[in-house]
PDB file of C-alpha atoms in Angstrom:
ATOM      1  CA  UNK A  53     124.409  61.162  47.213  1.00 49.00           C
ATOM      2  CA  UNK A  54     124.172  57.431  46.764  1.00 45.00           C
ATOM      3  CA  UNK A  55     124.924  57.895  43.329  1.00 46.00           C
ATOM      4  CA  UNK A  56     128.266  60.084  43.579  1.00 46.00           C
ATOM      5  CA  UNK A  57     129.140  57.723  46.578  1.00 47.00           C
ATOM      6  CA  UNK A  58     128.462  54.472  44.192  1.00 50.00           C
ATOM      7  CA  UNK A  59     130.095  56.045  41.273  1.00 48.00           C
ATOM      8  CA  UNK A  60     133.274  57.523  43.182  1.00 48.00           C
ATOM      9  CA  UNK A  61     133.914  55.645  46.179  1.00 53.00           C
ATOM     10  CA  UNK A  62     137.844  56.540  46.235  1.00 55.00           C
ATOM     11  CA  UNK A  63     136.922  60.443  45.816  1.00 50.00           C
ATOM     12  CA  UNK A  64     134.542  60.560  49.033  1.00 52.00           C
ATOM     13  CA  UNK A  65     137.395  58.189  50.877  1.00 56.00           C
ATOM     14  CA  UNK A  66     140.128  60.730  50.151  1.00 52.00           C
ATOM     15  CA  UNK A  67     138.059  64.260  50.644  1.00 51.00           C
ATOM     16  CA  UNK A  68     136.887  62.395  54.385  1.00 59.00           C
ATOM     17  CA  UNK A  69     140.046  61.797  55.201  1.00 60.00           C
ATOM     18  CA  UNK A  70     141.454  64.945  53.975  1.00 55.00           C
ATOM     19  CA  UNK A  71     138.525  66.486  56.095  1.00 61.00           C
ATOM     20  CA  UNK A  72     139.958  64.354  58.985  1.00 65.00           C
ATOM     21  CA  UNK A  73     143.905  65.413  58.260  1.00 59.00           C
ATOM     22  CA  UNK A  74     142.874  69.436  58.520  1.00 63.00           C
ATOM     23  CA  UNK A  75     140.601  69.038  61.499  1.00 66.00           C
ATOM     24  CA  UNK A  76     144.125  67.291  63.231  1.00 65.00           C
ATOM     25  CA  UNK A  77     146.020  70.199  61.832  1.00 65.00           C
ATOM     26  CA  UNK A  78     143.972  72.645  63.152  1.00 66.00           C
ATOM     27  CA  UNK A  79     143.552  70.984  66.702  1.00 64.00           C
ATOM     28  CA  UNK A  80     147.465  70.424  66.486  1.00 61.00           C
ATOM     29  CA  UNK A  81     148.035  74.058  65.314  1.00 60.00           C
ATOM     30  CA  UNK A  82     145.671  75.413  68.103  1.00 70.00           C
ATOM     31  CA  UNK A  83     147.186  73.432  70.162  1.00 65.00           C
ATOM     32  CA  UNK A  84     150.735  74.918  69.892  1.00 67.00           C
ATOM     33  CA  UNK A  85     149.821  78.191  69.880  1.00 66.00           C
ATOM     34  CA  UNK A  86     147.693  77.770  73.431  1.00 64.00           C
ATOM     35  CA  UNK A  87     151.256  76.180  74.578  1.00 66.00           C
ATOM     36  CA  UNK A  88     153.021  79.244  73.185  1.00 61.00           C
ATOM     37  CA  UNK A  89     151.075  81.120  74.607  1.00 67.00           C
ATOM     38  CA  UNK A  90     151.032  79.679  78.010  1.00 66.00           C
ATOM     39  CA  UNK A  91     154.712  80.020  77.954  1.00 65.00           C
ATOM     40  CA  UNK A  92     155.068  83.487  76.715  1.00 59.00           C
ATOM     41  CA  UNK A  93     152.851  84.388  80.112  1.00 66.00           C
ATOM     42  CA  UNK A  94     154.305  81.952  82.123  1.00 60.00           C
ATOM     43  CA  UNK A  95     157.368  83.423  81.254  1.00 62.00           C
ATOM     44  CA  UNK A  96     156.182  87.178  81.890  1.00 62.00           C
ATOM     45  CA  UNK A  97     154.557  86.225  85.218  1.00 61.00           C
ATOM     46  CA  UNK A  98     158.024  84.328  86.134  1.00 56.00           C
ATOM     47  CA  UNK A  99     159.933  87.758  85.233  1.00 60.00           C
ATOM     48  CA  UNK A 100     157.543  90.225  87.025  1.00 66.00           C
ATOM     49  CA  UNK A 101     157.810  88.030  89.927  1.00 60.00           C
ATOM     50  CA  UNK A 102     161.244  88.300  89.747  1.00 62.00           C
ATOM     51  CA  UNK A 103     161.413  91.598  89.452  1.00 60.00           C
ATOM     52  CA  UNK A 104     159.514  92.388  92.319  1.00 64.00           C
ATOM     53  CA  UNK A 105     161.277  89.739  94.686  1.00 66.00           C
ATOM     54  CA  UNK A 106     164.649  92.077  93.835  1.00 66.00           C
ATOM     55  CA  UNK A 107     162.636  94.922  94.172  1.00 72.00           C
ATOM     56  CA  UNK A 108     161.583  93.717  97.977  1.00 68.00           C
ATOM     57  CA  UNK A 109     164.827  92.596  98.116  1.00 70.00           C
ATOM     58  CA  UNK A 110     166.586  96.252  97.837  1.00 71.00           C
ATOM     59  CA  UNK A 111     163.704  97.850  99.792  1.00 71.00           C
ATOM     60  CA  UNK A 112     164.553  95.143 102.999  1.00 68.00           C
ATOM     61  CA  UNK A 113     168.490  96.270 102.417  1.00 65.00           C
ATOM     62  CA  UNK A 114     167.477  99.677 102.628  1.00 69.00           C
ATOM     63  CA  UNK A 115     165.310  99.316 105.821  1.00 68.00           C
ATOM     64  CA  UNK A 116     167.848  97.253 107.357  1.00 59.00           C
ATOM     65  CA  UNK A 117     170.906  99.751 106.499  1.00 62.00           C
ATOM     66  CA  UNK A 118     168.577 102.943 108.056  1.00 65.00           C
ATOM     67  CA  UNK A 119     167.612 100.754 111.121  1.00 62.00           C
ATOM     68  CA  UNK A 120     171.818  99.849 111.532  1.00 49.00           C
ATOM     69  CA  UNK A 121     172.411 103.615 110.718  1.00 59.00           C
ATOM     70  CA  UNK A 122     170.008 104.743 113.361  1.00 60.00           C
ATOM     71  CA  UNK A 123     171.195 102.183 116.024  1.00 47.00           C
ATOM     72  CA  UNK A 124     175.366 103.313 115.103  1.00 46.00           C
ATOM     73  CA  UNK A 125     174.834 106.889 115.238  1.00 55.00           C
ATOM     74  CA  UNK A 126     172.938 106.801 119.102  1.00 53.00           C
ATOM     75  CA  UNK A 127     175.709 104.269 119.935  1.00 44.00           C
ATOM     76  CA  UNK A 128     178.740 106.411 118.995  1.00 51.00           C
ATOM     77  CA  UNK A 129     180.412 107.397 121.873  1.00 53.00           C
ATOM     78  CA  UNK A 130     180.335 111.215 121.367  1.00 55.00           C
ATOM     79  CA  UNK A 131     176.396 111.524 121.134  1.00 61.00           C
ATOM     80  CA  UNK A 132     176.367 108.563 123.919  1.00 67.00           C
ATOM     81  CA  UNK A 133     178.633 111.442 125.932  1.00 68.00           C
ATOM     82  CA  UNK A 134     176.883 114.388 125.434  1.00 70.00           C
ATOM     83  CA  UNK A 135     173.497 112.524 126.527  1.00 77.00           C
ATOM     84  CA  UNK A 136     175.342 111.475 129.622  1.00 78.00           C
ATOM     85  CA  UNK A 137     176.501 114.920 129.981  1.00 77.00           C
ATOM     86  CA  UNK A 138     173.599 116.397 129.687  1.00 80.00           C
ATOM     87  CA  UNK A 139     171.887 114.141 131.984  1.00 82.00           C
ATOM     88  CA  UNK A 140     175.113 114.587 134.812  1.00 84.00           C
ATOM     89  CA  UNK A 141     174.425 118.445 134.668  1.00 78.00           C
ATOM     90  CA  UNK A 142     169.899 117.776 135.328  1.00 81.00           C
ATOM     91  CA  UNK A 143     170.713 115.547 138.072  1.00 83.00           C
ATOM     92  CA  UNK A 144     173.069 117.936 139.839  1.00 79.00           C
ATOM     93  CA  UNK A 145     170.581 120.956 138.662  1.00 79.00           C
ATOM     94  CA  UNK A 146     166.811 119.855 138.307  1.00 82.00           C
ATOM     95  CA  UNK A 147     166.092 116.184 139.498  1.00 82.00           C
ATOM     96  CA  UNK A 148     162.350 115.848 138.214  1.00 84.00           C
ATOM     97  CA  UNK A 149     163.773 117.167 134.390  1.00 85.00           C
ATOM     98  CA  UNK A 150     166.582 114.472 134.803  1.00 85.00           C
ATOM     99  CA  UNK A 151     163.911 112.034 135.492  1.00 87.00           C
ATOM    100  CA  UNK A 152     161.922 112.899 132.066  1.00 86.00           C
ATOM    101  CA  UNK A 153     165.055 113.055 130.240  1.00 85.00           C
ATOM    102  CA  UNK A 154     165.537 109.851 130.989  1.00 88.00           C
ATOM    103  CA  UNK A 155     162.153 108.309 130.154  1.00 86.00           C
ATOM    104  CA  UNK A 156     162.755 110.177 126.931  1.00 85.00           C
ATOM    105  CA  UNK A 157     165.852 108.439 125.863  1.00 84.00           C
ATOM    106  CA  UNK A 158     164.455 105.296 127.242  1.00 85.00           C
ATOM    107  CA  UNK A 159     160.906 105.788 124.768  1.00 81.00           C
ATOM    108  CA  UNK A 160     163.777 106.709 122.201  1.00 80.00           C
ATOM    109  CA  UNK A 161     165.747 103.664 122.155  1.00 79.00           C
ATOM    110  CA  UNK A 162     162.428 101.246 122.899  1.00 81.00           C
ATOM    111  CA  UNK A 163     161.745 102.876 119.275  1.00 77.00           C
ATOM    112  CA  UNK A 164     164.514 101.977 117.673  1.00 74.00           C
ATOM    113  CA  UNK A 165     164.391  98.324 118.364  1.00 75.00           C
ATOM    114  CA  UNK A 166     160.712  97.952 117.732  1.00 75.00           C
ATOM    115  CA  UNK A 167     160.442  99.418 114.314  1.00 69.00           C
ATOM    116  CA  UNK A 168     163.150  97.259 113.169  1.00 62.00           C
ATOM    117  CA  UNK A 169     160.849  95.425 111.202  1.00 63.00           C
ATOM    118  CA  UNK A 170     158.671  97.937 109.437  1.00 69.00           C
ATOM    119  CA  UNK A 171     159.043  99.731 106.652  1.00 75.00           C
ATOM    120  CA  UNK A 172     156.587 103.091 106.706  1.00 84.00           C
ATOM    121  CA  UNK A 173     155.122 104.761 109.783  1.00 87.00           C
ATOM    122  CA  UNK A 174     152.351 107.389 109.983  1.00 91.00           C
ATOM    123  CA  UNK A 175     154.254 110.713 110.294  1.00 95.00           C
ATOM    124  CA  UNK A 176     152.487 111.899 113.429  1.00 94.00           C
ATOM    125  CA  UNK A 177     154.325 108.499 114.820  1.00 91.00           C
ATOM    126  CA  UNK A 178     157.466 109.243 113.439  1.00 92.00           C
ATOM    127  CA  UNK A 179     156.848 112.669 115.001  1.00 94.00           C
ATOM    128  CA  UNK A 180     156.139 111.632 118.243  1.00 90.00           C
ATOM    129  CA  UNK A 181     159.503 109.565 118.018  1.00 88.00           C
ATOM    130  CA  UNK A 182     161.349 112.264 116.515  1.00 90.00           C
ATOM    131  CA  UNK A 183     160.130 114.498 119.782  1.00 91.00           C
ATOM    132  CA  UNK A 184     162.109 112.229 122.236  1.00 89.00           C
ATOM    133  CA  UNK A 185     165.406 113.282 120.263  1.00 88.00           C
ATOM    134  CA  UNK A 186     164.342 116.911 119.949  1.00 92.00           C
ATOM    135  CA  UNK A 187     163.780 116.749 123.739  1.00 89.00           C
ATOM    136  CA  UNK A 188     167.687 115.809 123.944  1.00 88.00           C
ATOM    137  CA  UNK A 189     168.587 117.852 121.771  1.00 89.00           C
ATOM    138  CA  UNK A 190     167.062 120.689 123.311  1.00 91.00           C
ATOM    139  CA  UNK A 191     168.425 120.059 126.665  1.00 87.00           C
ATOM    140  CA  UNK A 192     171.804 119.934 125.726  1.00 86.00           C
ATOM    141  CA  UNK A 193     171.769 123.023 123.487  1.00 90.00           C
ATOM    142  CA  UNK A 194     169.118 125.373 125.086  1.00 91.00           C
ATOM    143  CA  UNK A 195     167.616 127.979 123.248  1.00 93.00           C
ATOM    144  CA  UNK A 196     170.123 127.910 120.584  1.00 96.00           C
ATOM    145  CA  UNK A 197     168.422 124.958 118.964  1.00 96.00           C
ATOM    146  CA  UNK A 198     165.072 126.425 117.738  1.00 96.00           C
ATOM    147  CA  UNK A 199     162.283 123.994 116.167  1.00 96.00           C
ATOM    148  CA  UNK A 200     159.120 124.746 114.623  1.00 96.00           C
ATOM    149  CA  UNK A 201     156.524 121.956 113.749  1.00 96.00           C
ATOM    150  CA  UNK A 202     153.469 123.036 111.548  1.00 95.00           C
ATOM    151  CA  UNK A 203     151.999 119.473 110.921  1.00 94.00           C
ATOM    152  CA  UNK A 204     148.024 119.007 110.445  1.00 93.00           C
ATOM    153  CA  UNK A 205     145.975 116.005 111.268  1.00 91.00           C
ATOM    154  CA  UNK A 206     145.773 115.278 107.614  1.00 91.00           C
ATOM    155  CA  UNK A 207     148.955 115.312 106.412  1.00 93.00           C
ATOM    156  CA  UNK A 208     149.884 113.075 109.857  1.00 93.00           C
ATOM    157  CA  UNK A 209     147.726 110.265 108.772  1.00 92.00           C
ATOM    158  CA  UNK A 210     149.568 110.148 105.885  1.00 93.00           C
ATOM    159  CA  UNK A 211     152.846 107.929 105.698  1.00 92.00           C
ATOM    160  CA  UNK A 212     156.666 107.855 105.632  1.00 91.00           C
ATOM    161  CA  UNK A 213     159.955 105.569 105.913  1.00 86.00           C
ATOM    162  CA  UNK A 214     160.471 104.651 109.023  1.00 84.00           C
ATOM    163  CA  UNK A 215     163.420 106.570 110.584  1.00 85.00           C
ATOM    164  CA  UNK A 216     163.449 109.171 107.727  1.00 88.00           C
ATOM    165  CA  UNK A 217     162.872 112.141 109.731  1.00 91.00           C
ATOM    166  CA  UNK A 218     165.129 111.166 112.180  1.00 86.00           C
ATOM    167  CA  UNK A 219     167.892 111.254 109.422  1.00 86.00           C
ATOM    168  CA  UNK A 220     166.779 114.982 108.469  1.00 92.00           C
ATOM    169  CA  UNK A 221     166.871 115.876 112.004  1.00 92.00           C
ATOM    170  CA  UNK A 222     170.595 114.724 113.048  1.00 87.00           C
ATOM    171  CA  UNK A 223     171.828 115.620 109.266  1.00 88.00           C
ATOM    172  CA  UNK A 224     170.599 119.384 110.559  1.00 92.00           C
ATOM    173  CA  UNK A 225     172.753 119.108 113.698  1.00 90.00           C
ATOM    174  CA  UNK A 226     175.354 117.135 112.828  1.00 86.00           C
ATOM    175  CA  UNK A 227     176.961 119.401 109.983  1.00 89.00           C
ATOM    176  CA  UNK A 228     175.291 122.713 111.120  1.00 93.00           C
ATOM    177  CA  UNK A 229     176.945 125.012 114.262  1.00 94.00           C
ATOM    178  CA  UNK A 230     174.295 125.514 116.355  1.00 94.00           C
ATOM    179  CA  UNK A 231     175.442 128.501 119.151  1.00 94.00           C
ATOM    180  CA  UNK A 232     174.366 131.476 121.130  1.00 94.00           C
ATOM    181  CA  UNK A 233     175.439 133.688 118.363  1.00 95.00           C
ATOM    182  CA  UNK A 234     174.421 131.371 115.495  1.00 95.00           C
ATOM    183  CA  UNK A 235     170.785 129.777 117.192  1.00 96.00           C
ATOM    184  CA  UNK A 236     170.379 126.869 114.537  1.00 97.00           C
ATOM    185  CA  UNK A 237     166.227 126.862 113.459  1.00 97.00           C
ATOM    186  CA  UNK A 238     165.014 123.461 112.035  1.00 97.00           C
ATOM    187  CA  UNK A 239     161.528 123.672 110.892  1.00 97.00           C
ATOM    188  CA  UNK A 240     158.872 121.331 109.757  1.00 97.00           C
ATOM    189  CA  UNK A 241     155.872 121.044 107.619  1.00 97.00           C
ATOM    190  CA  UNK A 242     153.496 120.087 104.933  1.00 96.00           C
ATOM    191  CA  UNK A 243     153.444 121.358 101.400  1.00 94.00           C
ATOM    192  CA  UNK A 244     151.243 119.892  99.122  1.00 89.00           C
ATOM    193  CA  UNK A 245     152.308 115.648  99.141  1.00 91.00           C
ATOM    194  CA  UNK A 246     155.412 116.950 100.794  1.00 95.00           C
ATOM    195  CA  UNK A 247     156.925 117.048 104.370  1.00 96.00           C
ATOM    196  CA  UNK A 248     159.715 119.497 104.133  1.00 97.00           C
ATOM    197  CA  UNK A 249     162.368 119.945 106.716  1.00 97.00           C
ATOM    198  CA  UNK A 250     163.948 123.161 106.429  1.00 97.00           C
ATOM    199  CA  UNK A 251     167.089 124.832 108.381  1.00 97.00           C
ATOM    200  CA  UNK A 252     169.637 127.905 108.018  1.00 96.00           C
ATOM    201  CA  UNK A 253     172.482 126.928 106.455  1.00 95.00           C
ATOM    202  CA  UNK A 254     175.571 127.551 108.903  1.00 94.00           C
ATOM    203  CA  UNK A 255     178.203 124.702 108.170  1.00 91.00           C
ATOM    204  CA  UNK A 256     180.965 123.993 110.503  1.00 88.00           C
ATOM    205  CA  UNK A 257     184.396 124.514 109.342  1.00 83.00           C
ATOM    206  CA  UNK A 258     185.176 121.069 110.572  1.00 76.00           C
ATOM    207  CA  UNK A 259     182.106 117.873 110.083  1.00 65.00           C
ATOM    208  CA  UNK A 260     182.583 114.379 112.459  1.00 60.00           C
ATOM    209  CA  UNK A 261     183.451 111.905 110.266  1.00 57.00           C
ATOM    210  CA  UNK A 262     180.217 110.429 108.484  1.00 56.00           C
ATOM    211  CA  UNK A 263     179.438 107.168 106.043  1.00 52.00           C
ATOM    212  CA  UNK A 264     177.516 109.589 103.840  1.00 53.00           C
ATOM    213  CA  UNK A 265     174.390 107.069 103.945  1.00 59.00           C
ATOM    214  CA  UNK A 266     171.797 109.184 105.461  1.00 73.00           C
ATOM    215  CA  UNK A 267     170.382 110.871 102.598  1.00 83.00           C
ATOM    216  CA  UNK A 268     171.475 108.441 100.216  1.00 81.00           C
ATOM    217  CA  UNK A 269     169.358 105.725 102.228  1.00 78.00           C
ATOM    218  CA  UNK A 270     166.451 107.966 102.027  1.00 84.00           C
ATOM    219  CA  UNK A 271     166.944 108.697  98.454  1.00 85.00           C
ATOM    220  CA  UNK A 272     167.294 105.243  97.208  1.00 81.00           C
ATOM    221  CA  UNK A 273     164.201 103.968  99.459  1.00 79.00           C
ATOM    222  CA  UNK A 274     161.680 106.566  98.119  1.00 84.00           C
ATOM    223  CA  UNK A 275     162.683 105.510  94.730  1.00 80.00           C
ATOM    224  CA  UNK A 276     161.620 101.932  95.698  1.00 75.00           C
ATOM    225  CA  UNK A 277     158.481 102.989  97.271  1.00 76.00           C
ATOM    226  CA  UNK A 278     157.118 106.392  95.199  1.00 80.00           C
ATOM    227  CA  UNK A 279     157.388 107.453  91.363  1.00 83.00           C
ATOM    228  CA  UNK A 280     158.433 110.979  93.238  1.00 87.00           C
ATOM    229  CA  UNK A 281     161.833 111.430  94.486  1.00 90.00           C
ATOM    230  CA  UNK A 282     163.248 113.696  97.486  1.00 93.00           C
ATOM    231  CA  UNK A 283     164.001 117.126  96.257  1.00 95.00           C
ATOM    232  CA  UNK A 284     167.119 118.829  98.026  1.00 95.00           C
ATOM    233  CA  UNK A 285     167.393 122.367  97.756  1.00 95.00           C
ATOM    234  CA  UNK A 286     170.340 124.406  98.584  1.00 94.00           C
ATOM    235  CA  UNK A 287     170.768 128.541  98.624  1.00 94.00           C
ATOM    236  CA  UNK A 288     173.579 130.420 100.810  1.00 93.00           C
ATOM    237  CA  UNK A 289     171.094 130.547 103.579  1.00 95.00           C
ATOM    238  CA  UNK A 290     168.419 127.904 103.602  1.00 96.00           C
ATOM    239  CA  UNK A 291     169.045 124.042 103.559  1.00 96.00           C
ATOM    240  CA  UNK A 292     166.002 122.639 102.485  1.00 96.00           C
ATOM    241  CA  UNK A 293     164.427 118.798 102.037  1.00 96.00           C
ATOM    242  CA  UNK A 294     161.231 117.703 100.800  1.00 96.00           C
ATOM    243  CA  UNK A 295     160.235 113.732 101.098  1.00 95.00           C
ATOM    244  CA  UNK A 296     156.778 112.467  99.438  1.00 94.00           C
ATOM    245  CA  UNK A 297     154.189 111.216 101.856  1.00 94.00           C
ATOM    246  CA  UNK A 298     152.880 108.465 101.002  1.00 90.00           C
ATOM    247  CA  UNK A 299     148.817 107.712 100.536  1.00 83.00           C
ATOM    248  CA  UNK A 300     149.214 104.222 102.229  1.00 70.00           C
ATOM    249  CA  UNK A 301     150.615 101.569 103.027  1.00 62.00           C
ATOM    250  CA  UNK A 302     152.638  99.915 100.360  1.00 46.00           C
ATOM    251  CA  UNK A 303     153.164  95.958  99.277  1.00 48.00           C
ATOM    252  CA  UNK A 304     156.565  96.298 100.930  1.00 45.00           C
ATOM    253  CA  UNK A 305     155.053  96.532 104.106  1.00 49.00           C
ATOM    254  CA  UNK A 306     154.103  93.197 104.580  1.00 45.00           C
ATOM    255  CA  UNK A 307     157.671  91.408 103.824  1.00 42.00           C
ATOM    256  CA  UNK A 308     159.003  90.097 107.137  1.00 41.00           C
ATOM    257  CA  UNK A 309     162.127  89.788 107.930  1.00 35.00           C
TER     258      UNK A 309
END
């Protein structure tokens, strides 16, 4: 070694500092591709993110559009004056009934304005909710509004929009005739992952004037929250929707707004 550094001095200078020049190349080289790479996730992370702020974004429009749609139909003056109606002919017939209607459309509305800000409910709540309207309902239209509720304790625990059933429900009534002659039967219940809300099909000739959002709403809401979409199935007798329930609760739940 002391030899070949004696006898070639300029070679060992030039293969040490070519040694030197590919170790800077290398650090250089790994260098940029760490940065590259920090940037191609950065920039995937950035877009995901993004994607899911629009995401929440569309689900809190949703939520906010069912909880307006909710509040607007209850308001409108004709289901404002059958309730009232209803209520005129308990107090003049059955006082203690008139009483419990009235708790029941008071538990209704209290509802209404405290679920404004969430975004699934366990369907044995939503039930319970749904049972104030059905109490209404049945008041006003007797025994020619028939409903039958087949829900277990497992498929209650499981979970739902908020204000989805509710939809189903007045959708049932609102473009259904529902007489002494024509008794109008709404039923419930579980079918596999499914709640299904059934009813015979009896259209009126004539429908109240509608916005067409209430199954739209609930269709473009489960697509947010479940890879399974409501099915809607229609013969020349049966009217027939099935929503997923959900396992739990999902991210969407905790956005406030």
């Amino acid at each position: 070694a002391l030899i070949t550094n004696h006898l070639y001095p300029d070679l060992i200078d030039k293969l040490t500092n070519h040694n030197i020049l590919i170790e800077r190349i290398t650090y250089y080289f790994i260098a940029i591709m760490v940065l590259f790479q920090s940037i191609f996730i950065g920039r995937n992370f950035y877009k995901r993110w993004i994607d899911s702020s629009l995401e929440a974004q569309r689900l809190k429009y949703e939520n906010v559009h069912a909880h307006l749609h909710a509040l607007q139909n209850q308001s409108q003056p004709h289901f404002l004056f059958n309730t009232l109606n209803t209520l005129t002919s308990l107090i003049e017939e059955d006082q203690k009934t008139a009483i419990e209607f009235v708790q029941q459309l008071s538990n209704f509305y209290r509802y209404l304005l405290q679920r404004e800000e969430h975004h699934l409910v366990h369907l044995e709540e939503e039930l319970h909710f749904v049972n104030s309207y059905i109490f209404m309902q049945k008041k006003r239209f007797g025994d020619n509004l028939k409903i039958e509720i087949t829900v277990d304790d497992e498929c209650g625990k499981k979970y739902l929009p908020v204000f989805v059933l509710l939809i189903l429900f007045e959708n049932a009534v609102k473009h259904n005739i529902v007489s002494s002659e024509m008794p109008l039967c709404i039923k419930v219940y579980c079918e596999n992952d499914y709640l299904v809300v059934e009813n015979n099909l009896q259209k009126k000739l004539s429908i109240p004037p509608s916005n067409g959002y209430g199954l739209a709403n609930v269709r473009n809401r489960y697509r947010i929250l479940s890879e399974n979409e409501i099915i809607i199935e229609e013969t020349e007798k049966i009217f027939k929707v099935k929503i997923p329930l959900l396992q739990g609760k999902d991210k969407y739940e905790s956005i406030n707004y």
